[in-house]
Amino acid sequence: MPQSRIAGVGHYVPKNVVSNNDLLQYMDTSDEWIQERSGIKERRYADRTGETTATMGVEAATIAIERAGITPQDIDFIIFATLSPDYYFPGCGVLLQRAMKMKEVGALDVRNQCSGFIYAISIADQFIKTGMYKNILVVGSEKHSFGLDFSTRGRNISVIFGDGAGAVVLQPTEKAGQGILSSHLHSDGESAEILAMYNPGTHANHWVKEKVADFGDAELGEMFMSHEMIDNAQNFPFMDGPVVFKKAIVKFPEVVMEALKANGLETKDINLLIPHQANLRISQFVQHKLHLRDDQVFNNIDKYGNTTAASIPIALSEAWEQGKIKEGDLVCLAAFGSGFTWGSALLRW
Ligand code: ACO
């Protein structure tokens, strides 16, 4: 059975750099608070009308495809991970297929937030192993800046997130021990509402004790979005930061160890751990718990903030460009996020 290897990787971030101090014009916050709690110094925001989640995905995909030595017409399956799609439906995969003039190949959108990229490459890996596809494009992209609450009310969330995209091309390899060694996916829906954007949605307050959506009393319609929901700022994401933090610092190391154990390896064997760039404090905690050296962990959240489904492929692409990943290296990707969902993938480059 073939294994899947990353044949090309690329990333794209918007030109517009937004520093912590730039955010002061919208909300009551400080550079000191943001850096101390998250390690973030700046992030990028997409051009409001000129760039979308799908267009940034196209930019990243173009680089990944070129580096894989193929053309967009060679891609035989698309997986697009995002929580900030251009449209409620259809997904971004088809917009990318159209924009890149690809063949009429399958296009799947993944809705797994921060762990979306891990889920996406795990799915791609299964298709490659069975021999079904030979060139799978996996994209993670987010345009968070279009959907955050930039008033002081939303500051605990809005300062953390940034825009950008990353992509990889997966291809089969027959070389023993190369490529994705294993992937491990998990979920625990018990805390689904802890980090969530409830609206627009069809939940009609079914799952919550305190109402999170003021939809009108019309017999039909108005369930997705009402004027009241917008007036009451119910169209923004919600996060209980401390609860997320506590769970993340347990599940991140757990899922890294699960990947290592499944392959008879130890933390000292890791050349580079690329954690989802949730928060520098989370990554540092994970590094400490796993007794990893600084050179074994890649962080770039200081420059881009948390780009959710895009954070791992952006970091992977940067690490590769900086020569931090060489042939034969053991690379571990790990993510934790909304759902909660979490996962890891262990790769021999
Ligand atoms: N600037 C200034 N003050 C702020 C800001 C801000 N941007 N945001 C919140 N505060 C204030 C709060 O109002 C609160 O003030 P109060 O004590 O007077 O009420 C105080 O800071 C502490 O608020 P908390 O929400 O308890 O802040 P905490 O110290 O937990 O830090 C943070 C928030 C950074 C989000 C932290 O909880 C955390 O790291 N959580 C992990 C979650 C995370 O990183 N999520 C990223 C996305 S999810 C993912 O990718 C997995």
Short mmCIF file of C-alpha atoms and ligand atoms in Angstrom, two decimals:
data_model
loop_
_atom_site.label_atom_id
_atom_site.label_comp_id
_atom_site.label_asym_id
_atom_site.label_seq_id
_atom_site.Cartn_x
_atom_site.Cartn_y
_atom_site.Cartn_z
CA MET A 1 0.00 0.00 0.00
CA PRO A 2 1.46 3.43 -0.90
CA GLN A 3 1.93 6.09 1.77
CA SER A 4 1.21 9.78 1.17
CA ARG A 5 3.93 12.38 1.18
CA ILE A 6 3.77 16.14 0.99
CA ALA A 7 5.10 16.89 -2.48
CA GLY A 8 4.58 20.66 -2.33
CA VAL A 9 3.71 23.25 0.27
CA GLY A 10 2.85 26.95 0.02
CA HIS A 11 1.28 29.79 1.91
CA TYR A 12 -0.15 33.24 1.38
CA VAL A 13 -0.76 36.03 3.87
CA PRO A 14 -2.35 39.39 3.02
CA LYS A 15 -0.08 42.42 2.77
CA ASN A 16 -1.98 44.44 5.37
CA VAL A 17 -0.06 44.13 8.66
CA VAL A 18 -2.12 45.06 11.75
CA SER A 19 -0.12 45.59 14.93
CA ASN A 20 -1.50 45.31 18.45
CA ASN A 21 -1.30 49.09 18.72
CA ASP A 22 -3.35 49.43 15.51
CA LEU A 23 -6.22 47.69 17.33
CA LEU A 24 -6.35 50.43 19.97
CA GLN A 25 -8.40 52.59 17.61
CA TYR A 26 -11.26 50.06 17.80
CA MET A 27 -11.17 48.69 21.35
CA ASP A 28 -9.78 49.09 24.83
CA THR A 29 -6.74 46.81 24.83
CA SER A 30 -2.96 47.07 24.94
CA ASP A 31 0.09 45.68 23.20
CA GLU A 32 1.31 44.46 26.58
CA TRP A 33 -1.91 42.54 27.39
CA ILE A 34 -2.01 40.85 23.99
CA GLN A 35 1.67 39.88 23.94
CA GLU A 36 1.65 38.63 27.51
CA ARG A 37 -1.47 36.45 27.09
CA SER A 38 -0.97 35.23 23.52
CA GLY A 39 2.52 36.05 22.21
CA ILE A 40 0.94 37.87 19.26
CA LYS A 41 2.63 41.06 18.01
CA GLU A 42 0.80 41.52 14.73
CA ARG A 43 -1.54 39.78 12.33
CA ARG A 44 -2.59 40.22 8.69
CA TYR A 45 -6.04 41.31 7.53
CA ALA A 46 -7.26 40.54 4.03
CA ASP A 47 -8.30 43.33 1.72
CA ARG A 48 -11.97 43.81 2.63
CA THR A 49 -13.37 43.38 -0.86
CA GLY A 50 -10.41 42.25 -2.96
CA GLU A 51 -9.57 39.07 -1.05
CA THR A 52 -11.67 36.19 0.23
CA THR A 53 -11.00 32.90 1.97
CA ALA A 54 -11.14 31.17 -1.41
CA THR A 55 -8.85 33.66 -3.23
CA MET A 56 -6.23 33.38 -0.49
CA GLY A 57 -6.55 29.59 -0.76
CA VAL A 58 -5.91 29.88 -4.50
CA GLU A 59 -2.73 31.91 -3.87
CA ALA A 60 -1.37 29.30 -1.44
CA ALA A 61 -2.46 26.39 -3.66
CA THR A 62 -0.74 27.91 -6.71
CA ILE A 63 2.60 27.83 -4.87
CA ALA A 64 2.08 24.32 -3.44
CA ILE A 65 1.11 22.92 -6.86
CA GLU A 66 4.09 24.53 -8.56
CA ARG A 67 6.47 23.20 -5.90
CA ALA A 68 5.00 19.72 -6.39
CA GLY A 69 6.02 20.02 -10.05
CA ILE A 70 2.48 19.61 -11.39
CA THR A 71 -0.28 21.87 -12.76
CA PRO A 72 -3.77 22.61 -11.41
CA GLN A 73 -5.16 20.25 -14.08
CA ASP A 74 -3.27 17.36 -12.47
CA ILE A 75 -5.14 17.73 -9.16
CA ASP A 76 -7.65 14.91 -8.79
CA PHE A 77 -9.26 15.85 -5.46
CA ILE A 78 -9.64 19.05 -3.42
CA ILE A 79 -10.09 19.30 0.34
CA PHE A 80 -10.67 22.81 1.70
CA ALA A 81 -10.69 23.45 5.46
CA THR A 82 -12.14 26.71 6.76
CA LEU A 83 -14.57 28.15 9.30
CA SER A 84 -14.90 31.43 7.41
CA PRO A 85 -16.17 30.35 3.98
CA ASP A 86 -16.99 32.82 1.21
CA TYR A 87 -20.58 31.56 1.18
CA TYR A 88 -22.71 29.80 3.81
CA PHE A 89 -22.98 27.28 0.97
CA PRO A 90 -21.56 26.07 -1.38
CA GLY A 91 -18.13 25.52 0.10
CA CYS A 92 -14.82 27.11 -0.85
CA GLY A 93 -13.57 23.96 -2.60
CA VAL A 94 -15.72 24.56 -5.65
CA LEU A 95 -14.76 28.25 -5.80
CA LEU A 96 -11.11 27.22 -5.85
CA GLN A 97 -11.82 24.54 -8.49
CA ARG A 98 -13.43 27.21 -10.67
CA ALA A 99 -10.78 29.87 -10.07
CA MET A 100 -7.92 27.46 -10.84
CA LYS A 101 -9.69 26.00 -13.89
CA MET A 102 -9.29 22.49 -12.55
CA LYS A 103 -10.94 19.41 -13.99
CA GLU A 104 -14.39 18.37 -12.68
CA VAL A 105 -12.79 16.69 -9.69
CA GLY A 106 -14.33 16.13 -6.27
CA ALA A 107 -14.21 19.09 -3.86
CA LEU A 108 -14.81 18.58 -0.16
CA ASP A 109 -15.06 21.29 2.49
CA VAL A 110 -14.02 20.41 6.04
CA ARG A 111 -15.64 22.21 8.99
CA ASN A 112 -13.35 21.32 11.85
CA GLN A 113 -12.05 24.76 12.78
CA CYS A 114 -8.56 24.72 14.32
CA SER A 115 -8.08 21.02 13.66
CA GLY A 116 -9.51 21.31 10.13
CA PHE A 117 -6.15 20.90 8.41
CA ILE A 118 -5.26 17.75 10.38
CA TYR A 119 -8.66 16.25 9.56
CA ALA A 120 -8.21 17.26 5.92
CA ILE A 121 -4.78 15.66 5.43
CA SER A 122 -5.95 12.55 7.26
CA ILE A 123 -8.82 12.21 4.78
CA ALA A 124 -6.44 12.83 1.87
CA ASP A 125 -4.08 10.20 3.27
CA GLN A 126 -6.81 7.55 3.20
CA PHE A 127 -7.64 8.30 -0.46
CA ILE A 128 -3.96 8.07 -1.42
CA LYS A 129 -3.41 4.83 0.50
CA THR A 130 -6.32 3.12 -1.26
CA GLY A 131 -4.95 4.25 -4.61
CA MET A 132 -8.06 6.27 -5.40
CA TYR A 133 -6.24 9.59 -6.05
CA LYS A 134 -2.69 10.59 -6.95
CA ASN A 135 -2.59 14.38 -6.49
CA ILE A 136 -4.71 15.75 -3.67
CA LEU A 137 -4.76 19.45 -2.89
CA VAL A 138 -5.39 20.26 0.77
CA VAL A 139 -6.02 23.90 1.67
CA GLY A 140 -6.58 25.70 4.97
CA SER A 141 -7.68 29.33 4.69
CA GLU A 142 -9.40 31.92 6.87
CA LYS A 143 -10.66 35.49 6.52
CA HIS A 144 -11.41 36.08 10.18
CA SER A 145 -11.22 39.86 9.92
CA PHE A 146 -14.62 39.90 8.21
CA GLY A 147 -16.47 38.32 11.13
CA LEU A 148 -15.04 39.56 14.43
CA ASP A 149 -16.43 41.97 16.99
CA PHE A 150 -13.94 44.85 16.94
CA SER A 151 -15.56 46.64 19.86
CA THR A 152 -14.22 46.24 23.40
CA ARG A 153 -16.98 43.66 23.97
CA GLY A 154 -15.26 41.22 21.58
CA ARG A 155 -11.64 41.96 22.47
CA ASN A 156 -10.88 38.61 24.14
CA ILE A 157 -11.39 36.96 20.74
CA SER A 158 -10.72 39.57 18.08
CA VAL A 159 -7.13 40.31 19.11
CA ILE A 160 -6.18 36.66 18.67
CA PHE A 161 -7.26 35.93 15.11
CA GLY A 162 -5.69 36.75 11.75
CA ASP A 163 -6.15 35.99 8.06
CA GLY A 164 -4.13 33.81 5.69
CA ALA A 165 -3.93 30.53 3.82
CA GLY A 166 -1.69 27.49 3.45
CA ALA A 167 -1.81 24.50 1.13
CA VAL A 168 -0.13 21.19 0.44
CA VAL A 169 -0.19 18.66 -2.39
CA LEU A 170 -0.22 15.04 -1.27
CA GLN A 171 1.10 12.33 -3.57
CA PRO A 172 1.73 8.60 -3.16
CA THR A 173 5.22 7.34 -2.36
CA GLU A 174 6.47 3.77 -2.36
CA LYS A 175 9.60 4.70 -0.39
CA ALA A 176 9.36 2.71 2.85
CA GLY A 177 8.93 4.84 5.95
CA GLN A 178 8.40 8.12 4.04
CA GLY A 179 5.35 10.38 4.21
CA ILE A 180 2.44 10.35 6.65
CA LEU A 181 3.17 7.60 9.18
CA SER A 182 -0.16 7.93 10.97
CA SER A 183 -2.91 10.39 11.86
CA HIS A 184 -5.09 10.48 14.95
CA LEU A 185 -8.43 12.29 15.17
CA HIS A 186 -10.60 12.99 18.22
CA SER A 187 -13.68 14.88 19.35
CA ASP A 188 -15.60 15.63 22.52
CA GLY A 189 -18.84 17.47 21.84
CA GLU A 190 -19.50 18.02 25.55
CA SER A 191 -17.98 21.51 25.22
CA ALA A 192 -19.31 22.38 21.75
CA GLU A 193 -20.65 25.75 22.95
CA ILE A 194 -17.41 26.83 24.71
CA LEU A 195 -15.79 28.05 21.49
CA ALA A 196 -18.46 28.62 18.90
CA MET A 197 -20.25 30.94 16.54
CA TYR A 198 -23.88 30.05 17.15
CA ASN A 199 -25.45 32.18 14.47
CA PRO A 200 -26.38 31.92 11.68
CA GLY A 201 -27.60 28.42 12.48
CA THR A 202 -30.71 26.28 12.83
CA HIS A 203 -30.22 25.45 16.53
CA ALA A 204 -33.15 27.63 17.70
CA ASN A 205 -31.57 27.68 21.21
CA HIS A 206 -32.12 23.92 21.47
CA TRP A 207 -28.74 23.10 23.06
CA VAL A 208 -28.29 26.01 25.44
CA LYS A 209 -29.75 26.99 28.82
CA GLU A 210 -29.48 30.72 28.14
CA LYS A 211 -30.69 31.87 24.78
CA VAL A 212 -27.99 32.76 22.28
CA ALA A 213 -30.29 33.66 19.38
CA ASP A 214 -33.17 36.15 19.37
CA PHE A 215 -35.00 35.01 16.30
CA GLY A 216 -38.39 36.52 15.55
CA ASP A 217 -41.69 34.81 16.31
CA ALA A 218 -42.65 34.31 12.68
CA GLU A 219 -44.07 30.87 12.09
CA LEU A 220 -41.58 30.24 9.31
CA GLY A 221 -38.22 31.68 8.40
CA GLU A 222 -35.93 34.00 10.37
CA MET A 223 -34.16 31.06 12.00
CA PHE A 224 -30.80 31.69 10.42
CA MET A 225 -30.58 35.39 11.18
CA SER A 226 -32.91 38.09 12.45
CA HIS A 227 -32.50 41.83 12.98
CA GLU A 228 -32.56 41.17 16.74
CA MET A 229 -29.59 38.83 16.51
CA ILE A 230 -27.55 41.53 14.82
CA ASP A 231 -28.77 44.23 17.23
CA ASN A 232 -27.77 42.00 20.16
CA ALA A 233 -24.35 41.11 18.67
CA GLN A 234 -25.23 37.41 18.46
CA ASN A 235 -23.54 37.08 15.09
CA PHE A 236 -20.01 36.98 16.57
CA PRO A 237 -17.95 34.05 17.84
CA PHE A 238 -17.98 33.19 21.55
CA MET A 239 -15.02 31.79 23.49
CA ASP A 240 -14.51 30.89 27.12
CA GLY A 241 -10.74 31.36 26.91
CA PRO A 242 -9.69 29.83 30.23
CA VAL A 243 -11.73 26.63 29.58
CA VAL A 244 -10.19 26.30 26.11
CA PHE A 245 -6.72 26.82 27.57
CA LYS A 246 -7.13 24.13 30.24
CA LYS A 247 -8.39 21.51 27.80
CA ALA A 248 -5.86 22.39 25.07
CA ILE A 249 -2.82 21.91 27.29
CA VAL A 250 -3.99 18.39 28.12
CA LYS A 251 -5.10 17.25 24.67
CA PHE A 252 -2.17 18.66 22.66
CA PRO A 253 0.53 16.62 24.44
CA GLU A 254 -1.77 13.59 24.65
CA VAL A 255 -2.33 13.45 20.89
CA VAL A 256 1.39 14.03 20.13
CA MET A 257 2.27 11.11 22.43
CA GLU A 258 -0.43 8.98 20.80
CA ALA A 259 1.19 9.53 17.38
CA LEU A 260 4.68 8.77 18.69
CA LYS A 261 3.58 5.61 20.52
CA ALA A 262 1.71 4.34 17.46
CA ASN A 263 5.02 4.43 15.59
CA GLY A 264 7.33 3.24 18.37
CA LEU A 265 8.97 6.68 18.60
CA GLU A 266 9.80 9.11 21.40
CA THR A 267 9.74 12.89 21.81
CA LYS A 268 13.51 13.03 21.29
CA ASP A 269 12.94 11.66 17.77
CA ILE A 270 10.87 14.68 16.73
CA ASN A 271 12.81 17.07 14.50
CA LEU A 272 9.99 19.59 14.34
CA LEU A 273 6.65 19.85 16.12
CA ILE A 274 4.29 22.23 14.35
CA PRO A 275 1.42 22.90 16.71
CA HIS A 276 -1.68 24.74 15.55
CA GLN A 277 -0.81 28.34 16.36
CA ALA A 278 -3.59 28.84 18.92
CA ASN A 279 -1.69 30.87 21.44
CA LEU A 280 2.05 31.02 22.19
CA ARG A 281 1.35 30.25 25.86
CA ILE A 282 -0.36 26.99 24.87
CA SER A 283 2.55 26.02 22.59
CA GLN A 284 5.08 26.81 25.31
CA PHE A 285 3.14 24.73 27.81
CA VAL A 286 3.05 21.81 25.37
CA GLN A 287 6.78 22.15 24.68
CA HIS A 288 7.52 22.13 28.40
CA LYS A 289 5.29 19.14 29.08
CA LEU A 290 6.91 17.12 26.27
CA HIS A 291 10.45 18.24 27.26
CA LEU A 292 11.16 19.55 23.77
CA ARG A 293 13.99 21.94 22.96
CA ASP A 294 13.25 25.32 21.35
CA ASP A 295 14.59 24.11 17.99
CA GLN A 296 12.09 21.21 18.03
CA VAL A 297 9.00 23.48 18.06
CA PHE A 298 7.96 25.94 15.37
CA ASN A 299 6.04 29.08 16.29
CA ASN A 300 5.08 32.03 14.10
CA ILE A 301 1.94 33.24 15.90
CA ASP A 302 3.79 36.48 16.78
CA LYS A 303 3.50 37.52 13.10
CA TYR A 304 0.14 36.14 12.03
CA GLY A 305 -2.02 35.56 15.10
CA ASN A 306 -4.23 32.49 15.14
CA THR A 307 -5.30 31.64 11.59
CA THR A 308 -7.33 28.56 12.57
CA ALA A 309 -7.40 26.02 9.70
CA ALA A 310 -4.59 27.90 7.94
CA SER A 311 -2.15 28.03 10.83
CA ILE A 312 -0.50 24.61 10.39
CA PRO A 313 0.02 24.80 6.61
CA ILE A 314 1.30 28.40 6.89
CA ALA A 315 3.75 27.31 9.60
CA LEU A 316 4.74 24.19 7.66
CA SER A 317 5.40 26.25 4.55
CA GLU A 318 7.46 28.84 6.43
CA ALA A 319 9.46 26.19 8.27
CA TRP A 320 10.20 24.47 4.95
CA GLU A 321 11.20 27.77 3.30
CA GLN A 322 13.53 28.52 6.22
CA GLY A 323 15.26 25.16 5.74
CA LYS A 324 13.99 23.85 9.05
CA ILE A 325 12.56 20.70 7.45
CA LYS A 326 14.91 18.41 5.55
CA GLU A 327 14.47 15.04 3.89
CA GLY A 328 14.20 12.29 6.47
CA ASP A 329 13.08 14.63 9.26
CA LEU A 330 10.32 13.54 11.62
CA VAL A 331 7.63 16.24 11.62
CA CYS A 332 4.67 16.17 13.97
CA LEU A 333 1.57 18.27 13.28
CA ALA A 334 -0.93 18.70 16.11
CA ALA A 335 -4.09 20.73 16.60
CA PHE A 336 -6.82 21.41 19.12
CA GLY A 337 -9.85 23.60 18.73
CA SER A 338 -13.58 24.26 18.66
CA GLY A 339 -15.79 21.22 18.99
CA PHE A 340 -13.74 20.28 20.85
CA THR A 341 -11.83 18.45 18.16
CA TRP A 342 -8.16 17.62 18.13
CA GLY A 343 -5.69 15.51 16.20
CA SER A 344 -2.14 14.84 15.11
CA ALA A 345 -0.24 13.60 12.09
CA LEU A 346 3.28 12.24 12.13
CA LEU A 347 5.30 12.57 8.94
CA ARG A 348 8.70 11.43 7.74
CA TRP A 349 9.71 14.15 5.25
N1 ACO B 1 -7.23 43.44 26.08
C1 ACO B 1 -7.27 43.81 27.36
N2 ACO B 1 -7.97 43.14 28.29
C2 ACO B 1 -8.66 42.06 27.90
C3 ACO B 1 -8.66 41.62 26.55
C4 ACO B 1 -7.91 42.37 25.63
N3 ACO B 1 -7.84 42.03 24.33
N4 ACO B 1 -9.42 40.53 26.47
C5 ACO B 1 -9.90 40.27 27.70
N5 ACO B 1 -9.44 41.19 28.56
C6 ACO B 1 -9.69 41.30 30.00
C7 ACO B 1 -11.02 40.71 30.38
O1 ACO B 1 -12.05 41.63 30.20
C8 ACO B 1 -10.79 40.36 31.82
O2 ACO B 1 -10.93 41.52 32.59
P1 ACO B 1 -11.61 41.45 34.04
O3 ACO B 1 -10.72 40.56 34.85
O4 ACO B 1 -11.58 42.88 34.47
O5 ACO B 1 -12.96 40.89 33.82
C9 ACO B 1 -9.33 39.95 31.87
O6 ACO B 1 -8.73 40.52 30.69
C10 ACO B 1 -9.14 38.46 31.86
O7 ACO B 1 -10.03 37.88 30.90
P2 ACO B 1 -10.01 36.37 30.52
O8 ACO B 1 -10.91 36.09 29.39
O9 ACO B 1 -10.15 35.57 31.77
O10 ACO B 1 -8.56 36.36 29.98
P3 ACO B 1 -7.44 35.30 30.13
O11 ACO B 1 -6.48 35.78 31.11
O12 ACO B 1 -7.98 33.94 30.25
O13 ACO B 1 -6.82 35.45 28.68
C11 ACO B 1 -7.01 34.32 26.60
C12 ACO B 1 -7.62 35.32 27.54
C13 ACO B 1 -5.68 34.88 26.08
C14 ACO B 1 -7.93 34.10 25.42
C15 ACO B 1 -6.78 33.04 27.39
O14 ACO B 1 -7.94 32.61 28.03
C16 ACO B 1 -6.28 31.95 26.56
O15 ACO B 1 -5.13 31.91 26.23
N6 ACO B 1 -7.17 31.00 26.26
C17 ACO B 1 -6.88 29.92 25.38
C18 ACO B 1 -7.77 30.04 24.26
C19 ACO B 1 -7.10 30.47 23.04
O16 ACO B 1 -5.94 30.75 22.95
N7 ACO B 1 -7.88 30.45 22.03
C20 ACO B 1 -7.39 30.69 20.75
C21 ACO B 1 -8.39 30.27 19.81
S1 ACO B 1 -8.96 28.69 20.10
C22 ACO B 1 -7.88 27.65 19.46
O17 ACO B 1 -7.24 27.95 18.49
C23 ACO B 1 -7.72 26.38 20.12
#
